[in-house]
Structure formats: C-alpha cells, structure tokens
Amino acid sequence: MTASTANDQRFREFKMPDVGEGLTEAEILKWYVAVGDTVSDGQVVCEVETAKAAVELPIPFDGVVHELRFGEGVTVDVGTAIISVDTRPGEGPAAAAAPAEPVAAPAAEPEPEPQGRQAVLVGYGAAPSSTKRRARKAQPAAAGAPVQQHMAAAIQAEMNGHAAPAAPAPVPAAPVAPASPAEPVGRPLAKPPVRKLAKDLGVDLATVVPTGTDGIVTREDVHAAVAARTAPAPVAEEPAAPAAPAPSAAAVPAAPADLAARETRIPVKGVRKATAQAMVASAFTAPHVTEFVTVDVTRTMKLVQQLKTDPDMAGLRVNPLLLVAKALLVAIKRNPDVNASWDEANQEIVRKDYVNLGIAAATPRGLIVPNIKDAGAKTLPQLSAALGELISTAREGRTSPADMSGGTVTITNVGVFGVDTGTPILNPGESAILAFGAVKLQPWVHKGKVKPRQVTTLALSFDHRLVDGELGSKVLADVAAVLEHPKRLITWG
C-alpha cells in the first residue's frame, strides 16, 4: 500500500449534501468547529443556507478536523468536499507522498493534455478545440530604435502637457507614421465590468494610471480619474477678465462617480435568490388571474375576541388569520377542483385530496412559504397550534426544507403591513393564493343603514390552466361568505 493510498483511507471528506429537493448549492453560514477539534458521528459541524432554509449539517464519522475547505459566506456546489477529518489521529503526522523520480524532458515541451472529453462531476467537459494558435513571431530590434523611443517620449510628454524633447539625429530607416496621442501604444488591461464602468463615466482607460496587479486598471482607478477630471485645475495668475455669469446650482448635474458612491450592491443568494427564480418562473409559466372582493368581517372580528376567552383555545394564538385559513379550507372542501396542480410532462391535472396550506412568512433571510400538512383534517385548536408553530419556526430561521415542499394553496397576510390588498403571485406548483388585506373601520350599509363596520378586501390569484373564472369566483365568494357570517363554519364545515 502506497503512502498516498494510506492517507486517502485515513483522511475522510465530508461533501456538501443535497439537503432539499434537487438543490444545487448552499452557502456556509457558520462553522461550529475549527481545525484540530475532535468531532463525533452525528455532531453538527456547520450551518448552511440553501435556496429554501438554513440547515445544520451533522458529520457522519468520528475523528479530528484536519481542514476546512471553505470559509463562512462562501457558496459551495452540492457534492463538493467542505471539510476533511483525520479518522486516525493517534498515528501521528500523515506520511507525505513519495516524490516522483525526475524525468529528463525538454523544458520547452509541455506535458500533452489527455485526448477526448474528460468526465467531470456532472456529464463531460467541453470537447477539445481543433483550432491552434500560431506562435507569435519575435520582433527583431529595429534599426530606428532611437526614433521610436523619441516618439514614445513625445507622446507621453504631450499627454502630460509638456513640450516634446528634441529629436535625435535622423537615422536612415523606413518612414514610420506618427502615433496619435489619443491612441495608446497597447490596450490597457482591465476586466469587463471595469471597462463598462469607464465607458459609462466617459473615461478613456489609456489615460488612467493602473494600480492593480500586473498593471490592471481597477474600479478605484477609474473613480480616481473621474475625481481628478472634475477637480478644479490650478490656473496661473493672469490679468483679470470679465467673469461669465456662473450657472445656478440646480443646473449642474451630479457627477456619475458621486451617484455610484451612494449605491449599495447586495449579492442575491440563498432564500432571496430562490424566491426571485421561483417568482419569475411562476409569473411566466402559469397564466395568472386575480379576483377581488370587499367584505364586512365585523362578526368574524367579534368571534376572534370570543375565542380568545374560550377554554378550548387556552394557550393558543387566536387571530383573524386563523379564521381566514379556516374559511379557505371550508371553501376548498366545497370546491375540491381548485386544489390541484398542473403536470406539464404528462399533460394532466392532478387533483389533491389533501390540503397542504402554505403561509407566506417574512423572515430576515427573505420570504419563505412553509405549509401545514393536511390542514383540512385539523380542528380549529389543532390548526391554531400548527399555525403558531409554523410562524415561530420561520422567524427563528429553523424551517426545514420538508416544511416548505408539497404545498397546494397559500395565504399571504398583507394586511399586517396596513395594505388593503394585492395581486399575489402563485407559489410554483400550486393552484391558488389568497391575499388577506388590512381590516379597517369603514362606513358600510348594514340592515338598511350606514354604519361603521370592520371591512377587509380579499384577492384570489389562481392558475387559469387549472381554475376557470367560475370556479375561482365560487372559491373567493365562499371565503367571503364565511368571514361575513362565521356561523357557516358550522353549517358548511
């Protein structure tokens, strides 16, 4: 057994797992161990944020941490090793691999690359190109080197605002066209984003003094060039001349560099990245239709207050959202065809005989939609307990990917922000989403008289491939009817 093979068996790597459903990457939020720490099977070593939630990762073997491959804040692809563990630390330092015997070979000939496409983590790499770059010919020393040196010095002098030095004695040579001061001798080195920034700010990269490695122009160099250009230049003393009227301050536009300095760029990753991708996919895949209804919920608000003092609801959170959720579940029971999904591959509509009720929750990491499994089969106290646990878990960042998968319909409570209603976008794979607006005291015709009543606006968005206008209208009307007369929770439930 070679030293390399022994090391491979001794040091084990823990790779980034797929902690969700087909996730491809995760960001390392926090390491709980350091190099040299002893770990045991099942011990949590780090916390990662996937496109769905923050998850703690346990390591599946014992040993001593030998290496942390990535730091905190780094996004790692699934299947990439993130930590190396020495499973036999008592054997002392690892043996170094024996050096290979030197082989005499011409230094100018690189090692030939393997032919054909090479296997990578997923699929195969790109096919090798048959195009070969021709070697650049070496430029011989020109007979007129002094003349070229003088020309370069003259160009630099003109760019610096000085007189050009005297030309050396003429040397017989082929006529050389003088270079324009506006054209640099070589193309400045800069990355594409820096070139775009310079173009947007009107900066010629040839006039920028690079400070980056190997003479690369950086973003700071471009901003410094703009600042130097906009700074007042020193003027030699001359006879006073009639001053032109100064333009008003309002007529002077802000410099682009000032605007860029007042902007903050936030990387899009984790939950926010997944939400953005899901909303774009949903908006441009499912044909959305949104309907609205304004309803008097005074009786529902009174029932909320009564339930808070009910012994069966003791210790449970009772709020209007709970009764809205129950009203939607009753409406789905009366209109089961709304609880379905679209199977594009098989061109089928899949009707669900269970309701996994999603609740949109705003968290510090972004918007997530965990769901209550089989919510239609729960009693009101059970639904209240599940709803309270779901919201508290989401706010603490402990929602698991399983809690956010398999939803069928969703409720978004925009009323907590004082918003009347909205046009919510469907959670991908679901058939409908109900927006619950703010409850406000408004004048309302009640029993033939205008009275102040507690009123809210509901909005139902649905996938028009699954739900036609009649079905969507019936569902929304049933929800409104239950909230207007909550006794229908008994007669319809």
Coordinates of C-alpha atoms in Angstrom, one line a residue:
M1 CA 0.0 0.0 0.0
T2 CA 1.5 3.4 -1.0
A3 CA 1.6 6.4 1.3
S4 CA -1.0 8.1 -0.9
T5 CA -3.5 5.3 -0.5
A6 CA -2.9 5.1 3.2
N7 CA -3.6 8.9 3.5
D8 CA -6.8 8.6 1.4
Q9 CA -8.2 6.0 3.8
R10 CA -7.1 7.9 6.9
F11 CA -8.5 11.3 5.9
R12 CA -12.2 11.3 5.0
E13 CA -14.0 14.2 3.3
F14 CA -17.5 15.3 4.1
K15 CA -19.2 16.7 1.0
M16 CA -22.0 19.2 0.7
P17 CA -25.2 17.2 0.7
D18 CA -28.4 17.9 -1.1
V19 CA -30.5 18.9 1.9
G20 CA -33.6 19.8 -0.1
E21 CA -35.3 18.6 -3.3
G22 CA -32.8 18.9 -6.1
L23 CA -30.9 21.8 -4.7
T24 CA -27.5 22.5 -6.4
E25 CA -25.7 24.8 -4.0
A26 CA -25.7 26.1 -0.4
E27 CA -23.9 28.9 1.4
I28 CA -21.8 28.2 4.5
L29 CA -23.3 30.5 7.2
K30 CA -21.3 29.4 10.2
W31 CA -18.7 26.8 11.2
Y32 CA -19.1 25.2 14.7
V33 CA -15.7 23.5 14.6
A34 CA -12.1 24.5 13.8
V35 CA -9.0 22.7 12.7
G36 CA -7.8 20.4 15.5
D37 CA -11.3 19.9 17.1
T38 CA -12.5 16.4 17.8
V39 CA -15.8 15.5 16.1
S40 CA -18.1 12.5 16.6
D41 CA -20.6 10.8 14.4
G42 CA -23.8 12.9 14.2
Q43 CA -22.2 16.1 15.6
V44 CA -23.3 19.3 13.9
V45 CA -20.2 20.9 12.3
C46 CA -21.7 23.8 10.3
E47 CA -24.9 25.7 9.3
V48 CA -25.6 26.3 5.7
E49 CA -28.3 28.2 3.9
T50 CA -29.9 26.6 0.9
A51 CA -32.4 28.1 -1.5
K52 CA -35.1 27.1 0.9
A53 CA -33.9 27.4 4.5
A54 CA -31.0 27.4 6.9
V55 CA -29.9 23.8 7.8
E56 CA -27.4 22.4 10.3
L57 CA -25.2 19.7 8.9
P58 CA -24.0 16.7 11.1
I59 CA -20.9 14.8 10.1
P60 CA -21.3 11.0 9.7
F61 CA -18.0 9.9 11.2
D62 CA -15.5 10.4 14.1
G63 CA -12.1 12.0 14.0
V64 CA -10.2 15.3 14.3
V65 CA -10.8 18.2 11.9
H66 CA -7.9 18.3 9.5
E67 CA -9.0 21.0 7.1
L68 CA -11.9 23.4 6.5
R69 CA -12.1 23.7 2.7
F70 CA -14.2 26.9 2.6
G71 CA -14.8 29.9 4.8
E72 CA -18.1 31.4 6.1
G73 CA -20.1 33.2 3.5
V74 CA -18.9 31.0 0.6
T75 CA -21.5 29.3 -1.7
V76 CA -20.5 25.7 -2.4
D77 CA -21.9 23.3 -5.0
V78 CA -23.6 20.1 -3.9
G79 CA -21.1 17.3 -4.0
T80 CA -18.0 19.4 -3.2
A81 CA -15.9 18.4 -0.1
I82 CA -16.2 21.1 2.6
I83 CA -14.3 19.5 5.5
S84 CA -11.5 16.9 5.9
V85 CA -11.3 14.7 9.0
D86 CA -8.4 12.7 10.3
T87 CA -10.0 9.4 11.3
R88 CA -6.8 8.0 12.9
P89 CA -5.2 10.9 14.7
G90 CA -3.2 8.7 17.0
E91 CA -0.9 7.6 14.2
G92 CA 0.9 10.9 14.2
P93 CA 1.5 13.2 11.3
A94 CA 0.4 12.0 7.9
A95 CA 3.1 10.5 5.7
A96 CA 4.0 12.6 2.8
A97 CA 3.6 11.1 -0.6
A98 CA 6.8 9.8 -2.1
P99 CA 8.2 12.2 -4.7
A100 CA 8.2 11.0 -8.2
E101 CA 11.6 10.4 -9.9
P102 CA 12.6 13.3 -12.2
V103 CA 12.3 12.5 -15.8
A104 CA 14.6 14.3 -18.3
A105 CA 12.5 16.1 -20.8
P106 CA 12.9 19.3 -22.9
A107 CA 11.7 22.3 -20.8
A108 CA 10.0 23.8 -23.9
E109 CA 7.7 20.9 -24.4
P110 CA 4.6 20.9 -22.1
E111 CA 3.0 17.7 -20.9
P112 CA 0.4 16.7 -23.6
E113 CA -3.2 17.1 -22.5
P114 CA -5.4 13.9 -22.4
Q115 CA -7.3 13.4 -25.6
G116 CA -11.1 13.4 -25.8
R117 CA -13.6 14.8 -23.4
Q118 CA -12.9 14.3 -19.7
A119 CA -15.5 13.2 -17.2
V120 CA -16.5 15.9 -14.6
L121 CA -18.9 16.0 -11.7
V122 CA -22.0 16.1 -13.9
G123 CA -21.6 14.9 -17.6
Y124 CA -18.5 15.7 -19.5
G125 CA -16.4 18.7 -20.1
A126 CA -16.2 20.6 -23.4
A127 CA -14.8 18.9 -26.4
P128 CA -11.1 19.9 -27.2
S129 CA -10.8 22.6 -29.8
S130 CA -9.0 21.8 -33.1
T131 CA -8.0 25.4 -33.5
K132 CA -4.4 26.0 -32.7
R133 CA -3.0 29.5 -32.0
R134 CA 0.0 30.3 -34.2
A135 CA 3.1 31.2 -32.3
R136 CA 3.8 34.9 -32.3
K137 CA 6.9 35.9 -34.2
A138 CA 9.7 37.6 -32.2
Q139 CA 10.2 41.2 -33.2
P140 CA 13.8 41.9 -34.2
A141 CA 15.4 45.1 -32.9
A142 CA 14.6 47.9 -35.3
A143 CA 17.3 50.0 -36.7
G144 CA 15.4 53.1 -35.8
A145 CA 15.0 52.3 -32.1
P146 CA 16.1 55.8 -31.0
V147 CA 13.4 57.3 -33.2
Q148 CA 10.7 55.1 -31.7
Q149 CA 11.9 55.9 -28.2
H150 CA 11.7 59.6 -29.1
M151 CA 8.2 59.2 -30.4
A152 CA 7.1 57.4 -27.2
A153 CA 8.6 60.1 -25.2
A154 CA 6.9 62.8 -27.3
I155 CA 3.5 61.1 -26.8
Q156 CA 4.0 60.9 -23.1
A157 CA 5.1 64.5 -23.0
E158 CA 2.0 65.7 -24.9
M159 CA -0.3 63.7 -22.6
N160 CA 1.4 65.3 -19.6
G161 CA 1.1 68.7 -21.1
H162 CA 4.9 69.4 -21.6
A163 CA 6.9 70.2 -24.7
A164 CA 8.3 67.3 -26.6
P165 CA 12.1 66.7 -26.3
A166 CA 14.4 67.4 -29.2
A167 CA 14.6 64.6 -31.8
P168 CA 17.9 62.7 -32.1
A169 CA 19.9 62.8 -35.3
P170 CA 18.0 61.2 -38.2
V171 CA 18.8 57.6 -38.9
P172 CA 18.1 56.1 -42.3
A173 CA 15.0 53.9 -41.9
A174 CA 11.7 53.2 -43.4
P175 CA 9.2 56.0 -42.8
V176 CA 7.1 55.5 -39.7
A177 CA 3.6 57.0 -39.3
P178 CA 3.4 59.1 -36.1
A179 CA 1.2 57.7 -33.5
S180 CA -1.8 59.7 -32.4
P181 CA -1.7 60.8 -28.8
A182 CA -5.3 59.7 -28.4
E183 CA -4.4 56.1 -29.2
P184 CA -2.5 54.1 -26.5
V185 CA 0.6 52.1 -27.6
G186 CA -1.0 49.0 -26.1
R187 CA -4.5 48.1 -25.0
P188 CA -5.0 48.9 -21.3
L189 CA -5.6 45.9 -19.0
A190 CA -9.0 45.9 -17.3
K191 CA -11.8 43.5 -16.5
P192 CA -15.1 43.7 -18.5
P193 CA -17.0 45.4 -15.6
V194 CA -14.3 48.0 -15.2
R195 CA -14.3 48.7 -19.0
K196 CA -18.1 49.1 -18.8
L197 CA -17.8 51.5 -15.8
A198 CA -15.2 53.5 -17.7
K199 CA -17.4 53.7 -20.8
D200 CA -20.4 54.8 -18.7
L201 CA -18.4 57.5 -17.0
G202 CA -16.7 58.6 -20.2
V203 CA -13.2 57.7 -19.1
D204 CA -10.5 56.7 -21.6
L205 CA -8.7 53.8 -20.0
A206 CA -5.5 54.8 -21.7
T207 CA -5.4 57.9 -19.6
V208 CA -5.9 56.0 -16.3
V209 CA -2.9 55.2 -14.1
P210 CA -3.3 51.5 -13.1
T211 CA -2.7 50.4 -9.6
G212 CA -3.8 46.8 -9.8
T213 CA -1.6 43.7 -10.0
D214 CA 0.3 43.4 -13.3
G215 CA -0.8 46.8 -14.4
I216 CA -4.6 46.1 -14.3
V217 CA -6.9 49.1 -14.1
T218 CA -9.3 48.8 -11.2
R219 CA -12.7 50.4 -10.4
E220 CA -10.9 52.7 -7.9
D221 CA -8.5 53.8 -10.6
V222 CA -11.5 54.8 -12.8
H223 CA -13.2 56.7 -10.0
A224 CA -9.9 58.4 -9.2
A225 CA -9.6 59.5 -12.8
V226 CA -13.2 61.0 -12.7
A227 CA -12.4 62.8 -9.5
A228 CA -9.2 64.2 -10.9
R229 CA -11.0 65.3 -14.1
T230 CA -13.8 67.1 -12.1
A231 CA -11.4 68.7 -9.6
P232 CA -10.6 72.4 -10.3
A233 CA -7.3 72.7 -12.1
P234 CA -4.7 75.3 -10.8
V235 CA -4.6 78.4 -13.0
A236 CA -1.7 80.7 -13.5
E237 CA -2.2 84.3 -12.5
E238 CA -3.4 86.4 -15.5
P239 CA -4.9 89.8 -15.9
A240 CA -8.4 89.8 -14.6
A241 CA -11.1 89.3 -17.2
P242 CA -14.8 89.9 -17.0
A243 CA -16.3 86.8 -15.3
A244 CA -19.1 85.0 -17.0
P245 CA -22.2 84.5 -15.1
A246 CA -22.0 81.3 -13.0
P247 CA -24.6 78.7 -13.7
S248 CA -27.1 78.1 -11.0
A249 CA -26.6 75.1 -8.6
A250 CA -29.7 73.4 -9.9
A251 CA -28.3 73.4 -13.5
V252 CA -25.2 71.4 -12.5
P253 CA -25.9 67.7 -12.7
A254 CA -24.4 65.3 -10.1
A255 CA -21.3 63.6 -11.2
P256 CA -21.8 59.9 -12.1
A257 CA -19.0 59.0 -9.6
D258 CA -20.9 60.6 -6.8
L259 CA -24.0 58.5 -7.7
A260 CA -22.0 55.3 -7.7
A261 CA -20.5 56.0 -4.3
R262 CA -24.0 56.4 -2.9
E263 CA -25.2 53.0 -4.2
T264 CA -25.0 49.7 -2.3
R265 CA -24.8 46.3 -4.1
I266 CA -26.3 43.3 -2.3
P267 CA -25.4 39.8 -3.5
V268 CA -28.5 37.8 -4.5
K269 CA -28.2 34.4 -2.9
G270 CA -29.9 31.9 -0.6
V271 CA -33.6 32.3 0.0
R272 CA -33.8 35.6 -1.8
K273 CA -32.2 34.1 -5.0
A274 CA -34.6 31.1 -4.9
T275 CA -37.6 33.3 -4.3
A276 CA -36.6 35.5 -7.3
Q277 CA -36.2 32.5 -9.6
A278 CA -39.4 30.9 -8.4
M279 CA -41.5 34.1 -8.8
V280 CA -40.1 34.6 -12.4
A281 CA -40.8 31.0 -13.3
S282 CA -44.3 31.2 -11.9
A283 CA -45.2 34.5 -13.4
F284 CA -44.1 33.4 -16.9
T285 CA -45.4 29.8 -16.7
A286 CA -48.8 29.9 -15.0
P287 CA -51.4 32.2 -16.6
H288 CA -52.5 34.3 -13.5
V289 CA -55.9 35.6 -12.9
T290 CA -56.7 37.7 -9.8
E291 CA -60.2 38.5 -8.5
F292 CA -61.2 40.8 -5.6
V293 CA -64.0 41.1 -3.1
T294 CA -64.6 43.5 -0.2
V295 CA -66.4 42.0 2.7
D296 CA -67.8 43.1 6.1
V297 CA -65.9 41.0 8.7
T298 CA -67.3 42.6 11.9
R299 CA -68.9 39.3 13.0
T300 CA -65.6 37.5 12.4
M301 CA -63.6 40.0 14.5
K302 CA -66.2 39.6 17.3
L303 CA -65.7 35.8 17.1
V304 CA -61.9 36.2 17.4
Q305 CA -62.4 38.1 20.7
Q306 CA -64.8 35.4 22.0
L307 CA -62.4 32.6 21.1
K308 CA -59.6 34.2 23.0
T309 CA -61.5 33.5 26.2
D310 CA -62.7 30.1 25.2
P311 CA -61.2 27.3 27.5
D312 CA -60.6 25.0 24.5
M313 CA -58.4 27.7 22.9
A314 CA -56.4 28.4 26.1
G315 CA -52.7 28.9 25.4
L316 CA -53.3 29.1 21.7
R317 CA -52.8 32.0 19.4
V318 CA -56.2 33.3 18.1
N319 CA -56.2 36.0 15.4
P320 CA -58.1 36.9 12.2
L321 CA -55.6 34.9 10.1
L322 CA -56.7 31.7 11.8
L323 CA -60.3 32.2 10.8
V324 CA -59.3 33.2 7.3
A325 CA -57.4 30.0 7.0
K326 CA -60.4 28.0 8.2
A327 CA -62.7 29.8 5.8
L328 CA -60.4 29.0 2.9
L329 CA -60.3 25.3 3.9
V330 CA -64.1 25.2 4.0
A331 CA -64.2 26.8 0.6
I332 CA -61.8 24.2 -0.8
K333 CA -63.9 21.5 0.7
R334 CA -66.9 22.9 -1.2
N335 CA -64.9 23.3 -4.4
P336 CA -62.3 20.5 -4.4
D337 CA -61.3 21.0 -8.0
V338 CA -59.4 24.2 -7.0
N339 CA -56.9 22.1 -5.0
A340 CA -54.9 20.7 -7.9
S341 CA -51.6 21.0 -9.8
W342 CA -50.6 21.0 -13.5
D343 CA -48.4 18.1 -14.7
E344 CA -46.7 19.5 -17.8
A345 CA -44.8 16.4 -18.7
N346 CA -47.9 14.2 -18.8
Q347 CA -50.3 16.9 -19.7
E348 CA -52.6 16.1 -16.8
I349 CA -54.3 17.9 -14.0
V350 CA -53.6 16.3 -10.6
R351 CA -56.3 16.9 -8.1
K352 CA -55.2 16.7 -4.5
D353 CA -57.4 15.1 -1.9
Y354 CA -55.4 16.7 0.9
V355 CA -54.7 20.4 1.6
N356 CA -51.2 21.5 2.5
L357 CA -51.9 25.1 3.4
G358 CA -49.0 27.4 2.9
I359 CA -48.5 30.6 4.9
A360 CA -46.2 33.2 3.4
A361 CA -43.8 34.4 6.1
A362 CA -41.3 37.3 6.0
T363 CA -38.0 36.4 7.7
P364 CA -34.6 38.2 7.9
R365 CA -33.4 35.9 5.1
G366 CA -36.3 36.7 2.8
L367 CA -39.8 35.4 2.1
I368 CA -40.5 31.7 2.7
V369 CA -43.7 29.7 2.4
P370 CA -43.8 26.8 4.8
N371 CA -47.1 24.8 4.8
I372 CA -49.3 23.0 7.3
K373 CA -49.6 19.4 6.2
D374 CA -53.1 18.0 5.8
A375 CA -54.6 21.2 7.2
G376 CA -58.1 20.4 6.0
A377 CA -58.3 17.5 8.5
K378 CA -57.4 19.6 11.6
T379 CA -59.8 21.0 14.1
L380 CA -59.7 24.7 14.9
P381 CA -57.4 24.3 18.0
Q382 CA -55.1 21.9 16.1
L383 CA -55.0 24.4 13.2
S384 CA -54.2 27.2 15.6
A385 CA -51.3 25.2 17.2
A386 CA -49.9 24.3 13.8
L387 CA -50.1 27.9 12.6
G388 CA -48.4 29.3 15.7
E389 CA -45.5 26.7 15.5
L390 CA -45.1 27.4 11.7
I391 CA -44.7 31.1 12.1
S392 CA -42.4 31.0 15.2
T393 CA -40.2 28.4 13.5
A394 CA -39.9 30.5 10.3
R395 CA -39.0 33.7 12.2
E396 CA -36.3 31.8 14.1
G397 CA -34.8 30.5 10.8
R398 CA -35.4 26.9 11.8
T399 CA -37.8 25.9 9.0
S400 CA -36.7 22.7 7.3
P401 CA -36.9 22.1 3.5
A402 CA -39.6 19.4 4.1
D403 CA -41.8 22.0 5.7
M404 CA -41.7 24.1 2.5
S405 CA -42.3 21.4 0.0
G406 CA -45.6 19.9 -1.2
G407 CA -47.8 22.9 -0.7
T408 CA -51.2 23.1 -2.6
V409 CA -52.6 26.6 -1.8
T410 CA -51.2 29.6 0.1
I411 CA -52.4 32.6 2.2
T412 CA -50.4 35.8 2.3
N413 CA -51.4 38.2 5.0
V414 CA -50.5 41.6 3.5
G415 CA -52.9 43.3 6.0
V416 CA -50.2 43.2 8.7
F417 CA -48.4 45.9 6.8
G418 CA -51.5 48.1 6.5
V419 CA -52.0 47.2 2.8
D420 CA -55.6 46.8 1.5
T421 CA -54.8 44.0 -0.9
G422 CA -52.6 43.0 -3.8
T423 CA -52.2 40.7 -6.8
P424 CA -50.1 37.8 -5.3
I425 CA -48.0 35.6 -7.5
L426 CA -48.6 31.8 -7.2
N427 CA -46.1 29.7 -5.3
P428 CA -44.7 27.3 -8.0
G429 CA -46.7 24.1 -8.3
E430 CA -49.7 25.5 -6.5
S431 CA -53.2 26.3 -7.9
A432 CA -54.2 29.4 -5.9
I433 CA -53.0 32.0 -3.4
L434 CA -55.3 34.2 -1.2
A435 CA -54.3 37.7 -0.1
F436 CA -55.8 38.9 3.2
G437 CA -55.8 42.7 3.4
A438 CA -56.0 45.1 6.4
V439 CA -59.2 45.2 8.4
K440 CA -60.4 48.8 8.7
L441 CA -63.3 50.6 10.1
Q442 CA -65.4 51.9 7.2
P443 CA -68.9 53.2 6.5
W444 CA -71.0 50.3 5.4
V445 CA -74.7 49.7 4.7
H446 CA -75.8 47.3 7.4
K447 CA -79.5 46.4 7.7
G448 CA -80.5 49.4 5.6
K449 CA -78.5 51.9 7.5
V450 CA -75.0 53.3 7.0
K451 CA -72.9 52.2 10.0
P452 CA -69.2 51.9 10.8
R453 CA -68.2 48.3 10.1
Q454 CA -64.9 46.4 10.1
V455 CA -64.2 45.7 6.4
T456 CA -61.4 44.0 4.5
T457 CA -60.5 43.2 0.9
L458 CA -59.6 39.7 -0.3
A459 CA -57.7 38.9 -3.5
L460 CA -57.5 35.4 -5.0
S461 CA -54.9 34.6 -7.7
F462 CA -55.2 31.3 -9.5
D463 CA -53.7 29.3 -12.3
H464 CA -56.1 29.7 -15.2
R465 CA -55.0 26.4 -16.7
L466 CA -56.5 24.6 -13.7
V467 CA -59.1 27.0 -12.5
D468 CA -61.6 28.8 -14.7
G469 CA -63.4 32.0 -13.9
E470 CA -66.5 30.3 -12.5
L471 CA -64.5 28.0 -10.1
G472 CA -62.2 30.8 -8.9
S473 CA -65.2 33.1 -8.3
K474 CA -67.0 30.5 -6.3
V475 CA -64.0 29.9 -4.0
L476 CA -63.5 33.6 -3.3
A477 CA -67.2 34.1 -2.7
D478 CA -67.3 31.2 -0.3
V479 CA -64.4 32.6 1.7
A480 CA -66.1 36.0 1.9
A481 CA -69.4 34.4 2.9
V482 CA -67.8 32.5 5.8
L483 CA -66.0 35.7 7.0
E484 CA -69.2 37.7 6.8
H485 CA -71.2 35.1 8.7
P486 CA -68.7 32.8 10.6
K487 CA -71.6 30.5 11.7
R488 CA -71.2 29.0 8.2
L489 CA -68.0 27.3 9.6
I490 CA -70.5 25.0 11.3
T491 CA -73.2 24.7 8.6
W492 CA -70.7 24.3 5.8
G493 CA -67.8 22.7 7.7

